[in-house]
């Protein structure tokens, strides 16, 4: 409507007879001016269409425009139609937002008006779902006076009232529905196991829990039952249900039952130092057998009780003593006695083979028995190498002296780690397993679900560093994982195994396409990794040989034989690794990994495609929405830049800001800061959740343009297509005036009108994507695509911009 009216108002002549302007110059009040505007409409509107548009305006809008003609009228009166019409045109532009709101007839149109608008404060409105926003728009139309909204302030008041009412209702609904979920067999009066405390309400609220006795029930619902001497404990859990600034609370009182003496007499594990059991250990299987050679005169039995308070004897003696063997059948009895006296008996029948050569070896001194299972502690370190806690490694040594390690993470050690890391302002826990003799044949890492939950809630990254490989699991990968987690690390130490890998690699077409006949050899030892963490990125580092040459360093690749039968070749990057160097790369499928010396003329391109591949640099929300009209935050903007610049492989970094060390976007913020695109609001604070204004976005974009034009002066945005306009709301001494001039001249960001930029207006997520697509020179394809987000339909103005930024696109060169 406004653009049609503007077109109809274009003056044909600059001078008119004074008599034609008389009614406009003699009008002394609103009604007289409106009479002039409708009676002498041809002078003002020029066309009948423009006059009809004015007549269709709400009364409040007509009054505003009439008053503007009176207020802006020169003291000597209007002397030309062009002056009159320009004054009227300026008034229409100033009033255009309210005219659009007042002329809206349905909620969808009003919702569209609100998109990309910066006249109102939409902070609470953006917390609503699309359906709720539509309902608010309906209510705003119903509450609109017949004459229309007179001012922005009045409209803002109505918007705030409707939104507040809806948010308060959401909080109340989620409060009424909120309940604690108890483990099977438990009730509020009989709590013996961990609680499930909801943290998100059905209506979009966030729920925080506070326990008045965190030593008994932690804020995450973990239960630490008191001892018999302390007795049952009554605990009050208070839930804070909130959305935006609207908060309510609900309290629950529960009774946590004290521990009684345990009757658990089961074993958790059972192994022997020589030979092997006839079947895999199962705590419910009580009888086993084994066969050893005639040379084995004694062995150690290594039982591990499920309950630490249980006592174990072997043939009535201490667990630490070796069991002497005779030729033939030996019965070993493992008796487990629980705290309450309950017992379970496990037996192993060991058969020692007979040998005809025994007489020849009677003069040989008896060899020392092999070492039994040993447990030792290692340090858990922060990202800066400082020890924050200890954890236990269980080490088994077989007859050949080869070692199998088991990493045991306990809840107590993890809680201590979390506490110390918070003090250190670090989000990285690192466990280093020593192996100076290079004799570990397998490392098993088992992380129970409750510890996975603790790591997720504390937003910690976990690294296990062994002599043969480093496994770094980010919190982002743990975020959607809800099971017990395990990794099994098996270095292929044998020369025969390494040769087999090398022969398989030579025959693979993907290797031949890259190297042709230049392929040389496998460097270091291949590593087999098994895990149940599939389809989630994990960062691996394999050590490089100490005698590696510079030529080899320049042509390294990782040959991956996936468990699903597929093969892959990727390039990694050389990093420091323990006392030497290693090759680091990211994977989300696991099997066997081998470092190849793989020379080629060009880099391995992954994936191999024709054209230019554009990787996604934006993400939506878990509810499948994008929230295009929500303001973009500083952390989100830093993440978009970092994803684009690194191809979604943002390197880990130590936090330099005190308010980002536990933030999800910490690494992206550090990367964007390092590249000079962002700065902290102070020397120690980044304000990651602060909102981006148009002036701030212009500043970041200008920094990008400046950097890119140094490296690529032929880039499109380095060739301004027009003279930068002067905006009346950006003074010559405005802090961002230079940046605004730069982005406007490059047509990266233009004014919201011909002479206004609105530098303090908040940038929406949809607007941010449009700006970044231009900066990143991403060609937006207008083709039939399935919408990725339910709140960005095909008819949304930024649909194709958002689709381009959110998915892989291959563009023909």
mmCIF file of C-alpha atoms in Angstrom, residues 580-712:
data_model
loop_
_atom_site.group_PDB
_atom_site.id
_atom_site.type_symbol
_atom_site.label_atom_id
_atom_site.label_comp_id
_atom_site.label_asym_id
_atom_site.label_seq_id
_atom_site.Cartn_x
_atom_site.Cartn_y
_atom_site.Cartn_z
ATOM 1 C CA UNK A 580 56.324 -35.694 19.978
ATOM 2 C CA UNK A 581 53.857 -34.956 17.190
ATOM 3 C CA UNK A 582 50.694 -36.619 15.931
ATOM 4 C CA UNK A 583 48.126 -36.449 13.153
ATOM 5 C CA UNK A 584 44.697 -35.172 14.252
ATOM 6 C CA UNK A 585 41.390 -35.713 12.424
ATOM 7 C CA UNK A 586 37.650 -35.974 13.105
ATOM 8 C CA UNK A 587 35.464 -39.028 12.444
ATOM 9 C CA UNK A 588 31.933 -40.173 13.222
ATOM 10 C CA UNK A 589 32.333 -43.842 12.237
ATOM 11 C CA UNK A 590 34.845 -46.261 13.707
ATOM 12 C CA UNK A 591 37.025 -49.193 12.732
ATOM 13 C CA UNK A 592 40.679 -49.314 11.702
ATOM 14 C CA UNK A 593 42.744 -46.140 11.149
ATOM 15 C CA UNK A 594 46.152 -46.125 9.467
ATOM 16 C CA UNK A 595 48.489 -43.229 8.669
ATOM 17 C CA UNK A 596 49.745 -43.373 5.091
ATOM 18 C CA UNK A 597 52.557 -41.643 3.316
ATOM 19 C CA UNK A 598 50.421 -40.655 0.335
ATOM 20 C CA UNK A 599 51.968 -38.088 -2.026
ATOM 21 C CA UNK A 600 49.767 -36.409 -4.620
ATOM 22 C CA UNK A 601 49.770 -33.337 -6.813
ATOM 23 C CA UNK A 602 46.654 -31.851 -5.239
ATOM 24 C CA UNK A 603 44.997 -32.099 -1.872
ATOM 25 C CA UNK A 604 42.593 -34.902 -1.185
ATOM 26 C CA UNK A 605 39.208 -33.326 -1.710
ATOM 27 C CA UNK A 606 36.555 -34.708 0.509
ATOM 28 C CA UNK A 607 34.004 -35.433 -0.718
ATOM 29 C CA UNK A 608 35.101 -35.630 -4.375
ATOM 30 C CA UNK A 609 32.538 -33.591 -6.285
ATOM 31 C CA UNK A 610 32.375 -31.249 -9.224
ATOM 32 C CA UNK A 611 31.768 -27.583 -8.559
ATOM 33 C CA UNK A 612 32.047 -25.669 -5.299
ATOM 34 C CA UNK A 613 30.641 -27.244 -2.142
ATOM 35 C CA UNK A 614 29.054 -24.881 0.358
ATOM 36 C CA UNK A 615 28.867 -26.428 3.827
ATOM 37 C CA UNK A 616 26.139 -25.316 6.242
ATOM 38 C CA UNK A 617 27.055 -22.586 8.707
ATOM 39 C CA UNK A 618 23.748 -22.156 10.563
ATOM 40 C CA UNK A 619 21.709 -24.437 12.770
ATOM 41 C CA UNK A 620 18.115 -24.519 13.916
ATOM 42 C CA UNK A 621 16.646 -25.318 17.304
ATOM 43 C CA UNK A 622 15.760 -28.781 18.715
ATOM 44 C CA UNK A 623 12.042 -28.148 18.044
ATOM 45 C CA UNK A 624 12.750 -27.945 14.258
ATOM 46 C CA UNK A 625 12.336 -24.160 14.183
ATOM 47 C CA UNK A 626 14.760 -21.497 12.976
ATOM 48 C CA UNK A 627 13.099 -18.470 14.628
ATOM 49 C CA UNK A 628 13.936 -16.130 11.754
ATOM 50 C CA UNK A 629 12.676 -12.958 13.459
ATOM 51 C CA UNK A 630 14.460 -13.636 16.751
ATOM 52 C CA UNK A 631 17.419 -11.323 17.460
ATOM 53 C CA UNK A 632 20.799 -12.885 16.756
ATOM 54 C CA UNK A 633 23.295 -13.075 19.640
ATOM 55 C CA UNK A 634 27.023 -12.352 19.614
ATOM 56 C CA UNK A 635 27.779 -16.045 20.245
ATOM 57 C CA UNK A 636 25.533 -17.149 17.365
ATOM 58 C CA UNK A 637 27.176 -14.693 14.988
ATOM 59 C CA UNK A 638 30.663 -15.828 16.030
ATOM 60 C CA UNK A 639 29.583 -19.443 15.451
ATOM 61 C CA UNK A 640 28.313 -18.669 11.940
ATOM 62 C CA UNK A 641 31.624 -17.077 10.962
ATOM 63 C CA UNK A 642 33.670 -19.865 12.558
ATOM 64 C CA UNK A 643 31.682 -22.649 10.878
ATOM 65 C CA UNK A 644 32.049 -20.993 7.478
ATOM 66 C CA UNK A 645 35.769 -20.315 7.867
ATOM 67 C CA UNK A 646 36.662 -23.782 9.182
ATOM 68 C CA UNK A 647 34.252 -25.900 7.160
ATOM 69 C CA UNK A 648 32.464 -26.826 10.396
ATOM 70 C CA UNK A 649 35.731 -28.024 11.973
ATOM 71 C CA UNK A 650 36.177 -25.347 14.632
ATOM 72 C CA UNK A 651 39.394 -26.030 16.577
ATOM 73 C CA UNK A 652 39.290 -26.359 20.330
ATOM 74 C CA UNK A 653 40.676 -23.414 22.228
ATOM 75 C CA UNK A 654 41.218 -22.228 25.758
ATOM 76 C CA UNK A 655 38.725 -19.605 26.886
ATOM 77 C CA UNK A 656 40.209 -16.122 27.273
ATOM 78 C CA UNK A 657 36.952 -14.570 28.486
ATOM 79 C CA UNK A 658 35.600 -15.228 31.976
ATOM 80 C CA UNK A 659 32.002 -15.451 30.719
ATOM 81 C CA UNK A 660 32.611 -18.030 27.938
ATOM 82 C CA UNK A 661 34.617 -20.877 29.456
ATOM 83 C CA UNK A 662 31.488 -23.039 29.835
ATOM 84 C CA UNK A 663 29.582 -21.611 26.872
ATOM 85 C CA UNK A 664 28.663 -23.912 23.962
ATOM 86 C CA UNK A 665 30.181 -21.444 21.505
ATOM 87 C CA UNK A 666 33.443 -20.975 23.406
ATOM 88 C CA UNK A 667 35.649 -22.371 20.633
ATOM 89 C CA UNK A 668 33.836 -20.392 17.918
ATOM 90 C CA UNK A 669 34.173 -17.182 19.948
ATOM 91 C CA UNK A 670 37.894 -17.721 20.397
ATOM 92 C CA UNK A 671 38.323 -18.456 16.691
ATOM 93 C CA UNK A 672 36.365 -15.362 15.588
ATOM 94 C CA UNK A 673 38.335 -13.245 18.071
ATOM 95 C CA UNK A 674 41.649 -14.644 16.825
ATOM 96 C CA UNK A 675 40.660 -13.786 13.237
ATOM 97 C CA UNK A 676 40.000 -10.196 14.275
ATOM 98 C CA UNK A 677 36.272 -10.281 13.485
ATOM 99 C CA UNK A 678 35.065 -9.850 17.051
ATOM 100 C CA UNK A 679 36.303 -8.154 20.180
ATOM 101 C CA UNK A 680 35.243 -8.523 23.793
ATOM 102 C CA UNK A 681 33.019 -5.903 25.366
ATOM 103 C CA UNK A 682 35.834 -5.611 27.928
ATOM 104 C CA UNK A 683 39.263 -7.190 28.234
ATOM 105 C CA UNK A 684 37.792 -10.137 30.186
ATOM 106 C CA UNK A 685 34.155 -10.363 29.026
ATOM 107 C CA UNK A 686 32.672 -11.240 25.642
ATOM 108 C CA UNK A 687 28.952 -10.997 26.526
ATOM 109 C CA UNK A 688 28.077 -14.064 24.399
ATOM 110 C CA UNK A 689 24.316 -13.706 24.872
ATOM 111 C CA UNK A 690 24.263 -10.001 24.029
ATOM 112 C CA UNK A 691 22.212 -9.053 20.973
ATOM 113 C CA UNK A 692 23.700 -7.719 17.723
ATOM 114 C CA UNK A 693 22.618 -4.306 16.447
ATOM 115 C CA UNK A 694 22.731 -3.291 12.778
ATOM 116 C CA UNK A 695 25.687 -0.995 13.504
ATOM 117 C CA UNK A 696 27.587 -3.843 15.208
ATOM 118 C CA UNK A 697 26.863 -6.171 12.292
ATOM 119 C CA UNK A 698 28.116 -3.508 9.901
ATOM 120 C CA UNK A 699 31.341 -3.306 11.919
ATOM 121 C CA UNK A 700 31.937 -7.074 11.797
ATOM 122 C CA UNK A 701 31.098 -7.158 8.074
ATOM 123 C CA UNK A 702 33.455 -4.260 7.366
ATOM 124 C CA UNK A 703 36.296 -6.081 9.151
ATOM 125 C CA UNK A 704 35.602 -9.133 6.992
ATOM 126 C CA UNK A 705 35.557 -7.051 3.802
ATOM 127 C CA UNK A 706 38.816 -5.346 4.747
ATOM 128 C CA UNK A 707 40.546 -8.700 5.372
ATOM 129 C CA UNK A 708 39.182 -10.339 2.233
ATOM 130 C CA UNK A 709 40.005 -7.427 -0.043
ATOM 131 C CA UNK A 710 43.654 -7.598 0.989
ATOM 132 C CA UNK A 711 43.810 -11.239 -0.122
ATOM 133 C CA UNK A 712 41.269 -11.064 -2.982
#
